[in-house]
């Protein structure tokens, strides 16, 4: 099932870094960015995380929390987060529960072979817990600025 604008965020709880739990449906009253990325410590995923990190003050001013999600283990997430100085939590989804709920697992080709993997995607959840915006098949360059602009617009409309 593909999520559409206005539908409630999935009610699924997973482990995140800093010994926290993450459930996208549990943040009513706050805006939340959930970005899905393929793998810790790879060039594109590192750049995307750094872009969110570097704009965290602006996201906070817009009343927006940020969470990154991949299939990597909590241990890998903790190392990645610490090395990059990410001020936001990373969510571990090794069973692809949240990934499938957001419909970001797609068939990909690498070196002529097909495999299932995470399609880089981002979702903005509004204060009512509904999907307010979504970006699929994301290209990293300029993406975080686009998400921030939407978060600021949504915050200003409040």
PDB file of C-alpha atoms in Angstrom:
ATOM      1  CA  UNK A   1       0.000   0.000   0.000  1.00  0.00           C
ATOM      2  CA  UNK A   2       1.369   3.405  -0.949  1.00  0.00           C
ATOM      3  CA  UNK A   3       0.842   6.212   1.515  1.00  0.00           C
ATOM      4  CA  UNK A   4      -0.826   9.311   0.135  1.00  0.00           C
ATOM      5  CA  UNK A   5      -0.989  12.896   1.322  1.00  0.00           C
ATOM      6  CA  UNK A   6      -3.441  13.206   4.218  1.00  0.00           C
ATOM      7  CA  UNK A   7      -3.262   9.571   5.354  1.00  0.00           C
ATOM      8  CA  UNK A   8      -2.135   8.811   8.915  1.00  0.00           C
ATOM      9  CA  UNK A   9       1.489   7.866   9.503  1.00  0.00           C
ATOM     10  CA  UNK A  10       1.928   4.151  10.250  1.00  0.00           C
ATOM     11  CA  UNK A  11       1.678   3.137  13.909  1.00  0.00           C
ATOM     12  CA  UNK A  12       4.832   1.012  14.173  1.00  0.00           C
ATOM     13  CA  UNK A  13       7.439   1.168  16.924  1.00  0.00           C
ATOM     14  CA  UNK A  14      11.103   0.366  16.252  1.00  0.00           C
ATOM     15  CA  UNK A  15      14.377   0.791  18.115  1.00  0.00           C
ATOM     16  CA  UNK A  16      16.429   3.896  17.458  1.00  0.00           C
ATOM     17  CA  UNK A  17      19.789   5.208  18.553  1.00  0.00           C
ATOM     18  CA  UNK A  18      20.342   6.659  22.040  1.00  0.00           C
ATOM     19  CA  UNK A  19      18.236   3.816  23.518  1.00  0.00           C
ATOM     20  CA  UNK A  20      15.066   5.390  22.200  1.00  0.00           C
ATOM     21  CA  UNK A  21      12.002   4.003  20.474  1.00  0.00           C
ATOM     22  CA  UNK A  22      10.526   5.543  17.341  1.00  0.00           C
ATOM     23  CA  UNK A  23       6.914   5.459  16.211  1.00  0.00           C
ATOM     24  CA  UNK A  24       5.944   7.947  13.473  1.00  0.00           C
ATOM     25  CA  UNK A  25       2.335   7.992  14.709  1.00  0.00           C
ATOM     26  CA  UNK A  26       3.388   9.006  18.239  1.00  0.00           C
ATOM     27  CA  UNK A  27       4.468  12.576  17.508  1.00  0.00           C
ATOM     28  CA  UNK A  28       1.097  14.306  17.342  1.00  0.00           C
ATOM     29  CA  UNK A  29       1.605  17.993  18.021  1.00  0.00           C
ATOM     30  CA  UNK A  30       5.006  17.968  16.293  1.00  0.00           C
ATOM     31  CA  UNK A  31       6.128  17.936  12.684  1.00  0.00           C
ATOM     32  CA  UNK A  32       8.377  15.021  11.805  1.00  0.00           C
ATOM     33  CA  UNK A  33      10.661  14.291   8.869  1.00  0.00           C
ATOM     34  CA  UNK A  34      11.306  10.591   8.278  1.00  0.00           C
ATOM     35  CA  UNK A  35      13.948   9.960   5.660  1.00  0.00           C
ATOM     36  CA  UNK A  36      14.739   6.482   4.374  1.00  0.00           C
ATOM     37  CA  UNK A  37      18.206   5.773   3.042  1.00  0.00           C
ATOM     38  CA  UNK A  38      19.886   2.590   1.757  1.00  0.00           C
ATOM     39  CA  UNK A  39      22.955   2.120   3.956  1.00  0.00           C
ATOM     40  CA  UNK A  40      25.084   3.766   6.650  1.00  0.00           C
ATOM     41  CA  UNK A  41      28.482   5.202   5.720  1.00  0.00           C
ATOM     42  CA  UNK A  42      27.995   5.178   1.954  1.00  0.00           C
ATOM     43  CA  UNK A  43      28.688   8.395   0.007  1.00  0.00           C
ATOM     44  CA  UNK A  44      25.116   9.445  -0.841  1.00  0.00           C
ATOM     45  CA  UNK A  45      23.699   8.442   2.531  1.00  0.00           C
ATOM     46  CA  UNK A  46      26.483  10.245   4.378  1.00  0.00           C
ATOM     47  CA  UNK A  47      25.951  13.424   2.338  1.00  0.00           C
ATOM     48  CA  UNK A  48      22.186  13.318   2.911  1.00  0.00           C
ATOM     49  CA  UNK A  49      22.636  12.872   6.663  1.00  0.00           C
ATOM     50  CA  UNK A  50      25.194  15.694   6.756  1.00  0.00           C
ATOM     51  CA  UNK A  51      22.761  17.958   4.900  1.00  0.00           C
ATOM     52  CA  UNK A  52      20.068  17.290   7.522  1.00  0.00           C
ATOM     53  CA  UNK A  53      22.665  17.772  10.282  1.00  0.00           C
ATOM     54  CA  UNK A  54      23.821  21.081   8.856  1.00  0.00           C
ATOM     55  CA  UNK A  55      20.258  22.432   8.720  1.00  0.00           C
ATOM     56  CA  UNK A  56      19.037  21.156  12.102  1.00  0.00           C
ATOM     57  CA  UNK A  57      18.790  24.654  13.589  1.00  0.00           C
ATOM     58  CA  UNK A  58      16.401  25.639  10.816  1.00  0.00           C
ATOM     59  CA  UNK A  59      14.376  22.425  11.200  1.00  0.00           C
ATOM     60  CA  UNK A  60      14.120  23.034  14.948  1.00  0.00           C
ATOM     61  CA  UNK A  61      12.982  26.630  14.358  1.00  0.00           C
ATOM     62  CA  UNK A  62      10.273  25.165  12.105  1.00  0.00           C
ATOM     63  CA  UNK A  63       9.247  22.842  14.966  1.00  0.00           C
ATOM     64  CA  UNK A  64      10.316  19.785  13.003  1.00  0.00           C
ATOM     65  CA  UNK A  65      12.095  16.682  14.276  1.00  0.00           C
ATOM     66  CA  UNK A  66      14.205  14.549  11.938  1.00  0.00           C
ATOM     67  CA  UNK A  67      14.706  10.762  11.915  1.00  0.00           C
ATOM     68  CA  UNK A  68      16.701   8.639   9.492  1.00  0.00           C
ATOM     69  CA  UNK A  69      15.716   5.018   8.766  1.00  0.00           C
ATOM     70  CA  UNK A  70      17.627   2.153   7.174  1.00  0.00           C
ATOM     71  CA  UNK A  71      17.960  -1.594   7.572  1.00  0.00           C
ATOM     72  CA  UNK A  72      21.312  -1.264   9.355  1.00  0.00           C
ATOM     73  CA  UNK A  73      21.739  -2.466  12.948  1.00  0.00           C
ATOM     74  CA  UNK A  74      21.601  -0.143  15.934  1.00  0.00           C
ATOM     75  CA  UNK A  75      25.323  -0.677  16.462  1.00  0.00           C
ATOM     76  CA  UNK A  76      26.109   0.477  12.907  1.00  0.00           C
ATOM     77  CA  UNK A  77      23.697   3.392  13.358  1.00  0.00           C
ATOM     78  CA  UNK A  78      25.349   4.470  16.620  1.00  0.00           C
ATOM     79  CA  UNK A  79      28.799   4.409  14.986  1.00  0.00           C
ATOM     80  CA  UNK A  80      27.575   6.279  11.891  1.00  0.00           C
ATOM     81  CA  UNK A  81      25.711   8.848  13.980  1.00  0.00           C
ATOM     82  CA  UNK A  82      28.660   9.483  16.265  1.00  0.00           C
ATOM     83  CA  UNK A  83      31.227   9.699  13.451  1.00  0.00           C
ATOM     84  CA  UNK A  84      29.086  12.203  11.510  1.00  0.00           C
ATOM     85  CA  UNK A  85      27.860  14.178  14.539  1.00  0.00           C
ATOM     86  CA  UNK A  86      24.199  13.696  13.646  1.00  0.00           C
ATOM     87  CA  UNK A  87      21.986  15.463  16.228  1.00  0.00           C
ATOM     88  CA  UNK A  88      18.989  13.310  15.258  1.00  0.00           C
ATOM     89  CA  UNK A  89      18.212   9.640  15.869  1.00  0.00           C
ATOM     90  CA  UNK A  90      18.624   6.821  13.369  1.00  0.00           C
ATOM     91  CA  UNK A  91      16.009   4.066  13.330  1.00  0.00           C
ATOM     92  CA  UNK A  92      16.941   0.431  12.755  1.00  0.00           C
ATOM     93  CA  UNK A  93      14.535  -1.525  10.542  1.00  0.00           C
ATOM     94  CA  UNK A  94      16.278  -4.848   9.766  1.00  0.00           C
ATOM     95  CA  UNK A  95      12.946  -6.616   9.201  1.00  0.00           C
ATOM     96  CA  UNK A  96      11.781  -3.826   6.832  1.00  0.00           C
ATOM     97  CA  UNK A  97       8.577  -3.305   8.823  1.00  0.00           C
ATOM     98  CA  UNK A  98       8.531   0.482   8.614  1.00  0.00           C
ATOM     99  CA  UNK A  99      10.114   0.458   5.163  1.00  0.00           C
ATOM    100  CA  UNK A 100       7.281  -1.689   3.824  1.00  0.00           C
ATOM    101  CA  UNK A 101       4.619   0.381   5.616  1.00  0.00           C
ATOM    102  CA  UNK A 102       5.990   3.464   3.818  1.00  0.00           C
ATOM    103  CA  UNK A 103       6.392   1.437   0.598  1.00  0.00           C
ATOM    104  CA  UNK A 104      10.077   2.282   0.096  1.00  0.00           C
ATOM    105  CA  UNK A 105      11.340  -1.256  -0.627  1.00  0.00           C
ATOM    106  CA  UNK A 106      11.765  -1.435  -4.378  1.00  0.00           C
ATOM    107  CA  UNK A 107      13.325  -3.768  -6.903  1.00  0.00           C
ATOM    108  CA  UNK A 108      16.723  -2.341  -7.873  1.00  0.00           C
ATOM    109  CA  UNK A 109      19.427  -3.325 -10.338  1.00  0.00           C
ATOM    110  CA  UNK A 110      23.111  -3.363  -9.483  1.00  0.00           C
ATOM    111  CA  UNK A 111      25.698  -4.686 -11.910  1.00  0.00           C
ATOM    112  CA  UNK A 112      22.929  -6.355 -13.902  1.00  0.00           C
ATOM    113  CA  UNK A 113      21.487  -8.212 -10.903  1.00  0.00           C
ATOM    114  CA  UNK A 114      18.139  -7.451  -9.337  1.00  0.00           C
ATOM    115  CA  UNK A 115      17.650  -7.131  -5.589  1.00  0.00           C
ATOM    116  CA  UNK A 116      15.245  -5.446  -3.206  1.00  0.00           C
ATOM    117  CA  UNK A 117      16.490  -2.323  -1.504  1.00  0.00           C
ATOM    118  CA  UNK A 118      15.419   0.963   0.014  1.00  0.00           C
ATOM    119  CA  UNK A 119      14.442   3.643  -2.465  1.00  0.00           C
ATOM    120  CA  UNK A 120      15.752   6.915  -1.005  1.00  0.00           C
ATOM    121  CA  UNK A 121      12.542   8.613   0.143  1.00  0.00           C
ATOM    122  CA  UNK A 122      11.477  11.310   2.591  1.00  0.00           C
ATOM    123  CA  UNK A 123       8.163  11.983   4.305  1.00  0.00           C
ATOM    124  CA  UNK A 124       6.951  15.034   6.221  1.00  0.00           C
ATOM    125  CA  UNK A 125       4.355  14.259   8.868  1.00  0.00           C
ATOM    126  CA  UNK A 126       2.171  17.116  10.110  1.00  0.00           C
ATOM    127  CA  UNK A 127       1.146  17.926  13.685  1.00  0.00           C
ATOM    128  CA  UNK A 128      -2.002  15.820  13.320  1.00  0.00           C
ATOM    129  CA  UNK A 129       0.065  12.735  12.473  1.00  0.00           C
ATOM    130  CA  UNK A 130      -0.783  12.690   8.764  1.00  0.00           C
ATOM    131  CA  UNK A 131       1.495  12.564   5.735  1.00  0.00           C
ATOM    132  CA  UNK A 132       1.850  16.176   4.586  1.00  0.00           C
ATOM    133  CA  UNK A 133       4.460  15.703   1.849  1.00  0.00           C
ATOM    134  CA  UNK A 134       6.516  12.919   0.323  1.00  0.00           C
ATOM    135  CA  UNK A 135       9.541  12.662  -1.925  1.00  0.00           C
ATOM    136  CA  UNK A 136      10.371   9.355  -3.620  1.00  0.00           C
ATOM    137  CA  UNK A 137      13.378   8.387  -5.695  1.00  0.00           C
ATOM    138  CA  UNK A 138      15.280  11.252  -4.078  1.00  0.00           C
ATOM    139  CA  UNK A 139      18.452  12.721  -5.549  1.00  0.00           C
ATOM    140  CA  UNK A 140      20.572  13.990  -2.653  1.00  0.00           C
ATOM    141  CA  UNK A 141      21.707  17.337  -4.087  1.00  0.00           C
ATOM    142  CA  UNK A 142      19.325  20.074  -2.935  1.00  0.00           C
ATOM    143  CA  UNK A 143      16.844  17.647  -1.422  1.00  0.00           C
ATOM    144  CA  UNK A 144      17.164  18.685   2.222  1.00  0.00           C
ATOM    145  CA  UNK A 145      16.605  22.336   1.284  1.00  0.00           C
ATOM    146  CA  UNK A 146      13.355  21.351  -0.427  1.00  0.00           C
ATOM    147  CA  UNK A 147      12.205  19.383   2.643  1.00  0.00           C
ATOM    148  CA  UNK A 148      13.142  22.290   4.922  1.00  0.00           C
ATOM    149  CA  UNK A 149      11.192  24.770   2.781  1.00  0.00           C
ATOM    150  CA  UNK A 150       8.098  22.542   2.999  1.00  0.00           C
ATOM    151  CA  UNK A 151       8.529  22.132   6.784  1.00  0.00           C
ATOM    152  CA  UNK A 152       8.811  25.906   7.180  1.00  0.00           C
ATOM    153  CA  UNK A 153       5.722  26.473   5.028  1.00  0.00           C
ATOM    154  CA  UNK A 154       3.740  23.901   6.990  1.00  0.00           C
ATOM    155  CA  UNK A 155       4.889  25.448  10.266  1.00  0.00           C
ATOM    156  CA  UNK A 156       3.968  28.954   9.110  1.00  0.00           C
ATOM    157  CA  UNK A 157       0.491  27.794   8.039  1.00  0.00           C
ATOM    158  CA  UNK A 158      -0.221  26.686  11.577  1.00  0.00           C
TER     159      UNK A 158
END
